[in-house]
XYZ file of C-alpha atoms in Angstrom:
781
model
C -23.537 -20.137 50.893
C -26.317 -17.828 52.182
C -25.218 -18.277 55.793
C -22.585 -16.374 57.703
C -21.101 -16.970 61.151
C -20.445 -13.758 63.029
C -18.440 -13.327 66.241
C -18.385 -10.895 69.111
C -15.914 -8.633 67.338
C -18.558 -7.762 64.737
C -20.839 -4.805 65.320
C -24.047 -5.803 67.157
C -23.121 -9.441 66.687
C -23.264 -12.248 69.201
C -20.900 -15.224 69.632
C -21.645 -18.095 67.261
C -24.684 -16.369 65.817
C -25.572 -17.428 62.281
C -26.967 -14.925 59.795
C -29.176 -16.341 57.064
C -30.270 -14.336 54.026
C -33.877 -14.970 53.091
C -36.827 -13.597 51.141
C -39.923 -12.868 53.195
C -42.763 -15.047 51.820
C -45.676 -13.153 53.345
C -46.632 -10.749 50.561
C -45.760 -9.513 47.101
C -43.034 -7.091 48.216
C -40.656 -10.093 48.587
C -38.350 -8.243 50.983
C -34.849 -9.530 51.592
C -34.108 -10.365 55.224
C -31.159 -11.046 57.502
C -32.262 -13.692 59.998
C -30.002 -14.041 63.037
C -30.119 -17.481 64.646
C -28.495 -18.682 67.839
C -29.075 -22.031 69.543
C -31.864 -22.851 67.075
C -33.691 -19.666 68.051
C -34.433 -16.682 65.835
C -32.918 -13.799 67.755
C -33.236 -10.947 65.307
C -34.556 -10.145 61.843
C -33.223 -7.164 59.918
C -33.544 -5.979 56.331
C -30.928 -7.241 53.895
C -29.534 -4.021 52.465
C -27.593 -5.992 49.846
C -30.691 -7.694 48.474
C -30.748 -6.836 44.766
C -34.547 -6.556 44.782
C -35.650 -4.900 48.032
C -32.429 -3.021 48.854
C -33.104 -2.875 52.577
C -36.856 -2.283 52.610
C -38.883 -4.259 55.142
C -42.348 -4.020 56.730
C -43.351 -4.975 60.301
C -44.671 -8.403 59.261
C -41.316 -9.486 57.866
C -39.689 -9.165 61.269
C -42.008 -11.804 62.749
C -41.071 -14.967 60.831
C -39.327 -16.187 63.961
C -42.561 -15.753 65.917
C -44.386 -17.879 63.352
C -41.748 -20.589 63.600
C -41.639 -20.645 67.418
C -45.414 -20.210 67.894
C -46.447 -22.917 70.398
C -49.880 -23.035 68.747
C -48.412 -24.062 65.389
C -49.117 -27.719 64.662
C -46.065 -29.934 64.247
C -47.819 -33.304 64.011
C -50.972 -34.535 62.264
C -54.189 -34.293 64.262
C -57.241 -36.542 64.182
C -60.540 -35.368 65.638
C -62.723 -37.762 67.532
C -66.179 -36.758 68.636
C -68.444 -33.966 67.372
C -67.246 -30.487 66.463
C -68.848 -28.951 69.549
C -67.095 -31.412 71.862
C -63.966 -32.547 70.034
C -61.185 -34.774 71.256
C -58.008 -34.041 69.287
C -55.231 -36.581 69.151
C -51.707 -36.180 67.780
C -50.860 -39.120 65.560
C -48.099 -40.376 63.305
C -48.094 -39.523 59.623
C -48.786 -43.146 58.807
C -51.917 -43.159 60.958
C -53.036 -39.780 59.636
C -52.773 -40.859 56.012
C -54.555 -44.111 56.809
C -57.431 -42.167 58.351
C -57.566 -39.848 55.318
C -57.736 -42.855 53.004
C -60.506 -44.414 55.089
C -62.617 -41.227 55.096
C -62.098 -40.554 51.390
C -62.991 -44.110 50.394
C -66.182 -44.006 52.458
C -67.418 -40.844 50.730
C -66.430 -42.003 47.246
C -68.118 -45.374 47.711
C -71.328 -43.925 49.119
C -71.776 -40.805 47.008
C -69.273 -40.715 44.132
C -66.621 -38.172 43.234
C -69.115 -35.428 42.400
C -69.756 -35.078 46.132
C -66.125 -34.148 46.874
C -64.541 -30.737 46.395
C -61.611 -28.662 47.604
C -60.839 -25.099 48.653
C -57.569 -23.258 47.981
C -56.577 -20.302 50.168
C -54.348 -17.312 49.439
C -51.269 -18.547 51.350
C -50.907 -21.275 48.723
C -49.285 -18.877 46.266
C -46.692 -17.864 48.875
C -45.674 -21.431 49.698
C -42.718 -23.130 47.981
C -44.501 -26.491 47.737
C -48.181 -25.687 47.519
C -47.951 -23.074 44.795
C -46.044 -25.396 42.467
C -47.980 -28.602 43.206
C -51.626 -27.708 43.745
C -52.031 -28.334 40.000
C -50.670 -31.844 40.409
C -53.154 -32.413 43.238
C -56.034 -31.571 40.915
C -54.596 -33.664 38.096
C -54.462 -36.682 40.411
C -57.757 -36.069 42.209
C -59.801 -35.202 39.107
C -62.416 -33.362 41.174
C -65.165 -31.648 39.231
C -65.452 -28.425 41.228
C -62.926 -26.217 43.021
C -63.533 -23.265 45.321
C -60.923 -20.653 46.094
C -60.176 -17.270 47.607
C -59.833 -16.079 44.004
C -63.597 -15.474 43.829
C -63.263 -13.197 46.846
C -60.481 -10.930 45.712
C -59.401 -11.134 42.064
C -61.610 -13.147 39.700
C -62.683 -10.024 37.740
C -59.057 -9.373 36.810
C -58.615 -12.973 35.704
C -61.768 -12.739 33.567
C -60.741 -9.494 31.873
C -57.204 -10.735 31.179
C -58.480 -14.026 29.775
C -60.701 -12.145 27.332
C -58.268 -9.360 26.445
C -54.988 -11.309 26.205
C -55.991 -14.971 26.078
C -54.723 -16.119 29.494
C -56.321 -15.421 32.864
C -52.886 -14.989 34.429
C -51.399 -12.683 31.800
C -51.837 -9.759 34.163
C -50.118 -6.421 33.506
C -48.685 -4.300 36.315
C -47.557 -0.674 36.689
C -43.984 0.210 35.829
C -43.936 2.375 38.932
C -40.161 2.785 38.882
C -40.290 4.863 35.679
C -43.681 6.553 35.631
C -44.445 10.274 35.893
C -48.093 10.043 36.875
C -49.539 7.339 39.138
C -53.259 6.855 39.790
C -54.218 4.384 42.530
C -57.786 3.075 42.626
C -59.132 0.546 45.125
C -55.666 -0.246 46.468
C -53.780 0.610 49.640
C -50.083 -0.216 49.257
C -49.509 1.339 52.670
C -51.043 -1.820 54.128
C -50.622 -4.410 51.355
C -47.200 -3.377 49.988
C -48.818 -3.823 46.571
C -51.057 -6.511 45.127
C -50.786 -7.813 41.567
C -47.939 -5.318 41.727
C -44.594 -6.598 42.996
C -42.421 -3.643 43.872
C -40.521 -3.145 47.120
C -41.375 0.049 48.998
C -44.289 1.198 46.837
C -44.772 4.254 49.047
C -41.126 5.205 48.659
C -41.470 4.880 44.896
C -44.549 7.122 44.992
C -42.449 9.694 46.823
C -39.825 9.407 44.064
C -42.494 10.025 41.404
C -43.280 13.320 43.101
C -39.617 14.151 43.655
C -38.967 13.918 39.921
C -41.810 16.321 39.202
C -44.598 13.802 38.718
C -47.928 13.358 40.452
C -49.752 10.665 42.445
C -53.540 10.515 42.821
C -55.500 8.160 45.099
C -59.171 7.469 44.333
C -60.722 5.662 47.294
C -63.648 6.059 49.709
C -61.150 5.971 52.602
C -58.211 8.302 53.112
C -55.708 5.502 53.640
C -52.052 5.775 54.571
C -51.265 5.674 50.861
C -52.835 9.119 50.531
C -50.049 10.551 52.680
C -47.741 9.877 49.718
C -50.056 11.352 47.076
C -50.795 14.832 45.779
C -54.546 14.347 45.678
C -57.263 12.201 47.262
C -60.587 11.808 45.487
C -63.193 10.151 47.730
C -65.402 8.103 45.433
C -68.684 6.357 46.200
C -67.994 2.610 46.678
C -68.747 0.441 43.658
C -68.725 3.277 41.108
C -65.119 3.059 39.872
C -66.277 1.564 36.572
C -68.416 4.643 35.909
C -65.460 6.935 36.644
C -63.208 4.976 34.296
C -65.854 4.847 31.553
C -66.059 8.615 31.789
C -62.296 8.782 31.219
C -62.758 6.618 28.126
C -65.592 8.876 26.953
C -63.428 11.988 27.370
C -60.516 10.511 25.455
C -62.750 9.735 22.492
C -64.708 12.982 22.724
C -61.595 15.207 22.892
C -59.582 13.159 20.385
C -57.013 12.204 23.013
C -56.774 8.524 22.093
C -53.204 7.442 21.297
C -52.604 3.690 21.233
C -48.856 4.132 21.008
C -46.780 1.059 20.220
C -49.776 -1.319 20.317
C -51.871 0.539 17.722
C -51.591 -2.268 15.175
C -52.689 -5.035 17.554
C -55.775 -3.514 19.196
C -59.103 -4.961 18.099
C -62.558 -3.509 18.846
C -61.795 0.199 19.135
C -64.997 1.327 17.418
C -67.095 -0.967 19.594
C -65.501 0.663 22.609
C -66.155 4.160 21.261
C -69.846 3.376 20.885
C -70.042 1.764 24.313
C -68.566 4.880 25.951
C -71.048 7.296 24.366
C -73.467 7.315 27.325
C -70.799 7.801 29.995
C -69.990 11.488 29.880
C -68.384 12.876 33.045
C -71.557 14.880 33.627
C -73.579 11.658 33.501
C -71.379 9.835 36.011
C -70.683 12.735 38.395
C -73.757 11.955 40.458
C -73.115 8.246 40.844
C -69.415 8.688 41.678
C -69.869 11.896 43.690
C -66.867 13.356 41.842
C -67.366 16.543 39.840
C -67.353 16.261 36.064
C -64.610 18.846 35.694
C -62.406 16.889 38.096
C -62.828 13.748 35.978
C -61.931 15.743 32.862
C -58.865 17.224 34.551
C -57.558 13.850 35.736
C -58.078 12.369 32.261
C -56.234 15.206 30.561
C -53.378 15.010 33.056
C -52.976 11.267 32.464
C -52.845 11.795 28.698
C -50.511 14.792 28.899
C -47.962 13.226 31.268
C -44.744 11.940 29.643
C -45.614 8.558 31.126
C -48.574 7.582 33.263
C -50.217 4.496 34.701
C -53.622 3.899 36.258
C -53.526 1.049 38.788
C -56.513 -0.675 40.356
C -56.663 -3.592 42.704
C -58.806 -5.478 45.190
C -61.254 -2.651 45.877
C -62.078 -2.678 42.173
C -62.427 -6.463 42.072
C -64.676 -7.249 45.017
C -67.471 -4.845 44.229
C -70.717 -4.798 42.277
C -69.055 -3.969 38.934
C -65.725 -5.654 39.528
C -65.103 -6.994 36.034
C -66.009 -3.724 34.344
C -63.685 -1.784 36.639
C -60.818 -4.261 36.283
C -61.165 -4.294 32.493
C -61.320 -0.513 32.282
C -58.041 -0.071 34.154
C -56.281 -1.711 31.215
C -58.480 0.075 28.662
C -57.562 3.524 30.021
C -53.859 2.680 29.942
C -54.142 1.398 26.361
C -56.085 4.427 25.091
C -53.713 6.903 26.734
C -50.637 5.355 25.098
C -49.366 3.973 28.378
C -49.505 0.252 27.665
C -46.564 -2.097 27.126
C -44.169 0.832 27.303
C -41.786 2.048 30.025
C -43.507 4.035 32.746
C -46.918 2.644 31.853
C -48.735 -0.646 32.350
C -46.433 -3.515 31.405
C -45.999 -7.265 31.833
C -43.396 -8.790 34.104
C -40.697 -11.017 32.655
C -39.971 -13.662 35.288
C -36.683 -15.520 35.298
C -38.678 -18.668 36.095
C -42.143 -18.654 34.454
C -45.072 -19.678 36.641
C -47.020 -22.782 35.640
C -50.345 -20.934 35.608
C -49.079 -18.495 32.967
C -48.269 -21.224 30.442
C -50.622 -21.766 27.503
C -51.108 -25.524 27.288
C -54.053 -25.221 24.889
C -54.295 -23.423 21.520
C -56.027 -20.017 21.457
C -59.784 -20.308 21.877
C -62.861 -18.282 22.677
C -63.629 -18.478 26.381
C -66.993 -19.941 27.291
C -68.721 -19.079 30.552
C -71.598 -20.854 32.230
C -70.527 -24.300 30.983
C -72.206 -25.628 34.101
C -74.115 -24.179 37.031
C -74.036 -24.760 40.766
C -76.561 -27.279 42.029
C -78.465 -25.122 44.532
C -78.233 -21.486 43.427
C -77.694 -22.109 39.742
C -74.670 -19.813 39.729
C -72.868 -19.959 36.368
C -69.330 -21.297 36.189
C -66.676 -18.655 35.431
C -63.141 -19.852 34.684
C -63.974 -23.180 36.268
C -65.338 -21.825 39.557
C -68.502 -20.476 41.124
C -68.706 -18.006 44.038
C -67.172 -19.394 47.204
C -70.400 -18.463 49.006
C -72.022 -21.368 47.125
C -69.993 -23.817 49.195
C -72.144 -23.564 52.323
C -75.398 -24.209 50.475
C -73.873 -27.070 48.477
C -72.909 -28.727 51.778
C -76.123 -27.917 53.618
C -78.777 -28.613 50.972
C -79.797 -32.294 50.683
C -80.138 -33.978 47.331
C -78.184 -35.590 44.541
C -74.698 -34.067 44.398
C -74.701 -32.714 47.947
C -71.082 -32.143 49.020
C -69.973 -34.711 51.569
C -66.181 -34.394 51.351
C -63.894 -31.364 51.430
C -60.146 -30.738 51.354
C -59.013 -27.281 52.438
C -55.542 -26.141 51.414
C -53.985 -23.267 53.372
C -57.251 -21.423 53.820
C -59.634 -20.199 56.482
C -62.919 -19.634 54.606
C -64.973 -19.509 57.821
C -63.333 -16.117 58.321
C -62.660 -15.019 54.740
C -65.840 -16.040 52.892
C -68.980 -13.922 52.503
C -71.884 -14.931 54.730
C -69.317 -16.805 56.777
C -71.741 -17.904 59.488
C -73.564 -20.077 56.941
C -70.341 -21.907 56.090
C -69.495 -22.319 59.764
C -72.873 -23.963 60.318
C -72.577 -26.193 57.233
C -69.106 -27.709 57.744
C -70.128 -30.105 60.583
C -72.402 -31.891 58.087
C -69.387 -33.144 56.103
C -68.494 -36.815 56.382
C -64.889 -36.171 55.376
C -62.970 -32.958 55.897
C -59.193 -32.897 55.536
C -57.259 -29.696 56.105
C -53.685 -29.034 55.035
C -52.898 -26.246 57.458
C -50.502 -25.247 60.241
C -53.059 -24.072 62.784
C -56.239 -25.218 64.483
C -58.241 -22.215 63.324
C -61.886 -21.286 62.770
C -62.111 -23.566 59.722
C -59.766 -26.454 60.516
C -61.337 -26.992 63.950
C -64.141 -28.693 62.026
C -61.835 -31.043 60.097
C -61.594 -34.759 60.742
C -57.868 -34.710 59.991
C -55.378 -31.836 59.959
C -52.132 -32.360 58.057
C -49.708 -29.583 59.044
C -47.239 -28.169 56.577
C -43.892 -26.607 57.310
C -43.107 -23.199 58.712
C -41.613 -20.821 56.133
C -38.236 -21.156 57.867
C -38.330 -24.959 57.576
C -38.425 -25.001 53.781
C -36.736 -23.275 50.853
C -38.316 -20.310 49.155
C -38.345 -18.793 45.673
C -41.498 -16.942 44.697
C -43.225 -18.383 41.655
C -46.346 -16.437 40.590
C -45.406 -13.045 41.976
C -42.538 -12.378 39.560
C -45.140 -12.415 36.770
C -46.172 -8.875 37.747
C -42.879 -7.621 39.169
C -41.354 -4.229 38.416
C -38.015 -5.871 37.571
C -36.863 -9.308 36.391
C -35.128 -10.609 39.467
C -35.046 -13.733 41.625
C -33.859 -14.921 45.000
C -33.526 -18.422 46.446
C -33.628 -19.075 50.190
C -32.628 -22.463 51.656
C -34.361 -23.826 54.730
C -32.986 -22.437 58.001
C -34.405 -25.174 60.222
C -34.704 -28.322 58.067
C -37.456 -30.586 59.437
C -36.904 -34.239 60.370
C -36.293 -36.423 57.317
C -39.442 -38.473 57.936
C -41.716 -35.440 57.883
C -43.378 -34.964 54.468
C -43.338 -31.638 52.698
C -46.590 -30.094 51.500
C -46.107 -31.239 47.922
C -45.867 -34.830 49.126
C -49.030 -34.364 51.197
C -50.858 -32.915 48.189
C -49.719 -35.747 45.944
C -50.809 -38.459 48.375
C -54.236 -36.974 49.118
C -54.745 -36.319 45.416
C -53.814 -39.913 44.644
C -56.290 -41.213 47.231
C -59.045 -39.135 45.653
C -57.988 -40.474 42.264
C -58.448 -44.066 43.434
C -54.852 -45.068 44.201
C -53.912 -46.921 47.351
C -50.624 -46.829 49.262
C -49.199 -49.817 47.402
C -49.731 -48.227 43.994
C -48.701 -44.724 45.120
C -45.240 -44.022 43.682
C -44.281 -40.448 44.484
C -41.124 -40.470 42.407
C -42.927 -41.815 39.340
C -45.711 -39.246 39.735
C -43.224 -36.409 40.064
C -41.190 -37.651 37.087
C -44.365 -37.843 35.024
C -45.276 -34.291 36.015
C -41.848 -33.043 34.926
C -41.911 -35.084 31.714
C -45.131 -33.395 30.657
C -43.499 -30.004 31.094
C -40.466 -31.163 29.109
C -42.752 -31.912 26.183
C -44.322 -28.463 26.435
C -40.917 -26.747 26.335
C -39.549 -28.968 23.573
C -37.045 -30.839 25.722
C -36.189 -34.531 25.767
C -37.658 -35.763 29.042
C -35.255 -38.696 29.292
C -32.272 -36.363 28.897
C -33.608 -34.031 31.613
C -34.427 -36.836 34.046
C -31.019 -38.408 33.489
C -29.357 -35.080 34.236
C -31.116 -34.972 37.600
C -30.289 -38.623 38.276
C -26.599 -37.931 37.693
C -26.789 -34.873 39.909
C -28.414 -36.936 42.656
C -25.524 -39.395 42.553
C -23.060 -36.608 43.326
C -25.197 -34.726 45.859
C -26.063 -35.903 49.335
C -29.712 -34.898 48.868
C -31.326 -35.619 45.469
C -33.188 -32.741 43.887
C -36.900 -33.486 43.719
C -40.308 -31.910 44.066
C -40.549 -28.123 44.172
C -36.780 -27.577 44.211
C -36.393 -29.581 41.012
C -39.386 -27.744 39.537
C -37.814 -24.432 40.571
C -34.560 -25.391 38.822
C -36.461 -26.592 35.749
C -38.430 -23.372 35.310
C -35.284 -21.246 35.671
C -33.533 -23.365 33.043
C -36.390 -23.127 30.521
C -36.949 -19.437 31.252
C -35.695 -16.516 29.144
C -32.229 -16.584 30.711
C -31.994 -20.347 31.349
C -29.378 -22.820 30.122
C -31.991 -25.240 28.673
C -29.925 -28.147 29.956
C -26.825 -27.350 27.967
C -28.323 -25.633 24.921
C -27.277 -22.248 26.365
C -24.066 -23.049 28.267
C -23.906 -19.638 29.952
C -27.563 -19.697 30.973
C -28.942 -19.701 34.507
C -29.760 -22.617 36.792
C -30.954 -22.720 40.375
C -27.335 -23.125 41.451
C -26.638 -19.572 40.304
C -29.140 -18.307 42.846
C -27.737 -20.545 45.559
C -24.343 -19.006 44.814
C -25.778 -15.470 45.026
C -27.681 -15.257 48.323
C -28.674 -11.622 47.763
C -30.358 -12.543 44.461
C -29.884 -11.797 40.777
C -31.449 -8.920 38.848
C -31.797 -9.127 35.059
C -33.215 -5.641 34.511
C -36.424 -3.588 34.286
C -39.712 -4.435 32.603
C -39.596 -4.624 28.809
C -42.340 -4.509 26.153
C -43.589 -8.060 25.598
C -47.334 -8.087 24.968
C -46.810 -9.415 21.429
C -45.095 -12.563 22.675
C -47.751 -13.097 25.365
C -50.936 -12.629 23.333
C -52.918 -15.861 23.087
C -56.252 -14.698 21.716
C -57.760 -16.339 18.620
C -57.265 -13.070 16.718
C -53.697 -12.645 17.925
C -54.665 -9.130 19.017
C -55.593 -7.279 22.195
C -59.370 -7.539 22.446
C -60.113 -4.135 23.924
C -63.913 -4.546 23.878
C -64.799 -8.167 24.736
C -68.544 -8.633 24.109
C -68.955 -10.567 27.369
C -67.719 -7.565 29.370
C -69.188 -4.792 27.231
C -72.523 -6.590 27.582
C -72.520 -5.724 31.291
C -72.475 -1.959 30.687
C -76.295 -1.699 30.537
C -76.363 -2.894 34.152
C -74.087 0.009 35.085
C -76.328 2.415 33.180
C -79.315 1.042 35.094
C -77.478 1.771 38.343
C -76.843 5.347 37.185
C -80.523 5.763 36.300
C -81.546 4.346 39.664
C -79.385 6.795 41.579
C -80.429 9.710 39.368
C -84.088 8.873 39.848
C -83.704 8.483 43.595
C -81.848 11.772 43.824
C -84.570 13.525 41.843
C -87.295 12.203 44.137
C -85.430 12.427 47.457
C -83.281 15.454 46.859
C -80.052 13.525 47.405
C -78.106 10.618 45.940
C -79.243 7.174 47.011
C -77.025 4.189 47.588
C -78.282 1.001 45.967
C -76.625 -2.330 45.326
C -77.910 -4.925 42.858
C -81.461 -3.674 43.361
C -81.330 -4.250 47.131
C -83.295 -1.990 49.409
C -81.249 0.529 51.388
C -81.112 0.456 55.170
C -82.626 3.303 57.130
C -79.520 5.495 57.255
C -78.153 4.622 53.807
C -74.537 3.768 54.638
C -72.185 1.646 52.541
C -69.649 -0.674 54.168
C -66.151 -1.169 52.756
C -63.353 -3.360 54.064
C -59.759 -2.501 54.905
C -56.567 -4.026 56.253
C -53.635 -2.823 58.323
C -49.913 -2.904 57.634
C -49.500 -5.241 60.641
C -52.165 -7.639 59.397
C -52.287 -10.133 56.529
C -55.874 -11.251 56.061
C -56.633 -13.678 58.902
C -53.316 -15.462 59.273
C -51.011 -13.109 61.199
C -53.226 -12.421 64.187
C -51.559 -15.002 66.423
C -48.364 -12.917 66.545
C -48.567 -10.720 69.628
C -46.124 -8.047 68.480
C -48.355 -7.433 65.452
C -51.747 -7.270 67.182
C -50.939 -5.660 70.530
C -51.613 -1.999 71.193
C -54.505 0.106 69.974
C -57.586 -1.824 68.873
C -57.543 -1.873 65.083
C -60.797 -3.782 64.610
C -63.001 -0.676 64.696
C -65.770 0.854 62.616
C -64.486 3.948 60.824
C -67.254 6.523 60.411
C -67.269 10.189 59.388
C -68.260 12.747 62.074
C -71.353 13.772 60.098
C -72.544 10.155 59.928
C -71.680 9.572 63.575
C -73.848 12.538 64.559
C -76.651 11.415 62.266
C -76.660 7.825 63.544
C -76.057 8.695 67.202
C -72.852 6.691 67.649
C -69.881 8.071 69.571
C -66.131 7.690 69.278
C -65.007 4.806 71.487
C -68.552 3.561 72.012
C -70.145 0.452 70.561
C -72.178 0.449 67.378
C -74.485 -2.193 66.017
C -73.889 -2.695 62.302
C -76.562 -4.605 60.390
C -77.045 -5.817 56.831
C -79.424 -8.252 55.214
C -76.898 -11.018 56.058
C -76.337 -10.381 59.750
C -75.552 -8.011 62.581
C -72.600 -7.402 64.898
C -71.324 -4.974 67.516
C -68.024 -3.168 67.129
C -66.133 -0.227 68.684
C -66.516 3.078 66.858
C -63.680 5.240 65.534
C -64.877 8.632 64.343
C -62.583 10.100 61.683
C -62.623 12.553 58.823
C -60.447 10.126 56.835
C -63.479 8.499 55.261
C -66.124 9.658 52.827
C -69.487 10.772 54.196
C -71.977 7.947 53.709
C -69.306 5.235 53.987
C -68.187 3.135 56.945
C -65.300 0.681 57.100
C -64.449 -2.504 58.963
C -61.184 -4.481 58.667
C -61.355 -8.009 57.270
C -59.792 -11.162 58.662
C -60.933 -10.830 62.290
C -63.556 -12.637 64.357
C -61.363 -15.049 66.331
C -63.986 -15.861 68.953
C -64.946 -19.367 67.847
C -64.777 -22.131 70.417
C -62.398 -24.995 69.735
C -59.530 -23.129 68.099
C -55.915 -23.080 69.282
C -55.041 -19.474 68.579
C -54.141 -18.220 72.027
C -53.082 -14.730 70.976
C -55.679 -14.175 68.271
C -58.465 -15.131 70.662
C -57.357 -12.337 73.005
C -57.739 -9.835 70.168
C -60.772 -11.476 68.584
C -62.423 -8.530 66.877
C -65.440 -9.079 64.650
C -65.768 -10.742 61.263
C -67.027 -8.274 58.661
C -67.919 -11.188 56.372
C -70.845 -11.938 58.653
C -72.365 -8.812 57.069
C -71.586 -9.808 53.466
C -74.570 -11.413 51.669
C -73.416 -14.509 49.825
C -75.497 -13.703 46.753
C -74.068 -10.181 46.455
C -71.570 -10.696 43.633
C -70.173 -9.113 40.494
C -72.630 -10.732 38.115
C -70.279 -11.647 35.252
C -67.330 -12.981 37.279
C -69.038 -14.393 40.359
C -66.615 -12.478 42.559
C -67.919 -11.507 45.976
C -68.990 -7.880 46.365
C -67.690 -7.239 49.873
C -67.161 -3.526 49.237
C -70.227 -1.332 49.035
C -72.536 -3.418 51.257
C -75.644 -1.471 52.367
C -75.677 -1.378 56.172
C -77.469 0.334 59.025
C -75.488 1.703 61.963
C -77.067 2.468 65.353
C -75.746 2.674 68.913
C -75.361 -0.803 70.381
């Protein structure tokens, strides 16, 4: 069992203190923890040095799971709001009353306006939650809502678009084999703060150090000299939003100098000549001005990548949420393919999870992806992978007419903080006639809900990461049982999702049969994997008879996916295969080895090949060329490079705003933990000394930062660790809204940089928000 009892004779131990082994669920590093509990209180959290995955690595956030569990602001019971948003009366109620109120509100909206006037929003924490991540799909299947909004169109939709077109599945996302590479290029990512994103690898910075120790090299290309640069050999400050031009120049050089080597994937790459032609106009000399990186430097980096024994170019959120996000995200993979560093050790590879994630399964035959199958009602934004920009949500709520949104379900999200042009959404939400939030806190978004249905703390439920192993540096897994099991009558999130989804689908309480719904969900997956559903369900029924607690919901789904995975027992077909019980018996986890070549088994394109030059993406290159011409023309007339974004006029002092995060922060949802937010103010405007002098702002003083979307005041931090012409604000702050219950966060409110992000400023072909590279003006407050 993953619990030990230690006594006073043990080093640093306390009498009757339990030690639980657990995986931290907060980010993609998936660090193993020792959680010391005494008298139902978390007393200490240490790294688990025996964890087969993280081997003792831990970040500051992982030590605070006890604070999250004990937080007095965390909701333990459902809440119903009475009265208007600006003068609310909140009342704790039973689950029965809460569900009855949800049913009443949902029925009223459906009867008056129809289902087209209901939508839902899914936040990032969903993927880190044992229940929500596995059952949000069931919610949609039951609810049958026409439109979904998510944080995906804020931070990663370009990568989903490029992977859908290149490999046939939006979630077939390759990741760097950092553990075995000799040359590592980091673009638009800061593992110092994030621990890696769409890259699961414990201690990324330590692994970068190892690359250098074995004679390799690390290069960071970023407008800000982040903490990641301290572990690199070289920092190249690039102009925000121009990464695609830099990468296209690398492609140009590889063709021009005959450096292209497709390696092991040479026979399955389609569109090479189309790519060669598309790269013709992107010489390093042509892009040097727009990127502000010398042509010879671009040539040198390209040659070094090609010449290294193994190399990998990695790009993340800074490449996604910018003006040319899809081009940049696509080109990351293109450069790795052309340099012979794709689907091979030390290059860009695909994870091989022990338990496949539902989103990565191909339920439909290969097909050409269509975009713009429908458009948003107000703005006319084209649908991309089933969604439109999240900034459309406010106008769809606030604009009268047929199809106006009247009902909203939010799932583990705080879009009033995280969405572009966030003030517009904050003003629109009170117009809803039904808002239901599945969330653990009364935050800036949920304070406007009619009903809040709280989920469980991470320590109250099991954990086994689902999606994240899809881009992990090794094939491993770790199961964590609940440390503080909740009362038996308290529903888990998957049960909440199923019930609310059923209400939206027209079911009432009498016809709602959770067990039948869950069995049907599992039976559908049995058919996909070629298993007899009756045999599988009977196996679980027999197991339930012998166990005190029957396996159901996410735990049963977890067991199922392990058993149908590459090392699974397939319910007796492979007698020595894995089941969930194997992970319960091994509390420090199981590791099945490093990444292996597998692109051929994953490809799901109509051609059966890697589509290296998708017409939909290549068709956006003229827009990038127009940007280059614009900057070149402005430089010729003004004597210096000009910053422009989507044809928008520049502010008076021509600065570009980029976002950032801190190692002690996790978007907006860790700011109520005092040990993480205390100390030096981290919600500051980073500005280079030359720009500070030019704009008249002073270190420690207040600056007014303005864009076409809004204006705010923020403390100034003058530093040389940022490119001239660029300023930076952290995202996830702005906890100064009335009516929240975030006692710590409100003390360290900060400002919300999304108030400066224009909602219509997006990557045109993915709809992803462009929250990096926003033209702003900075003056003394």
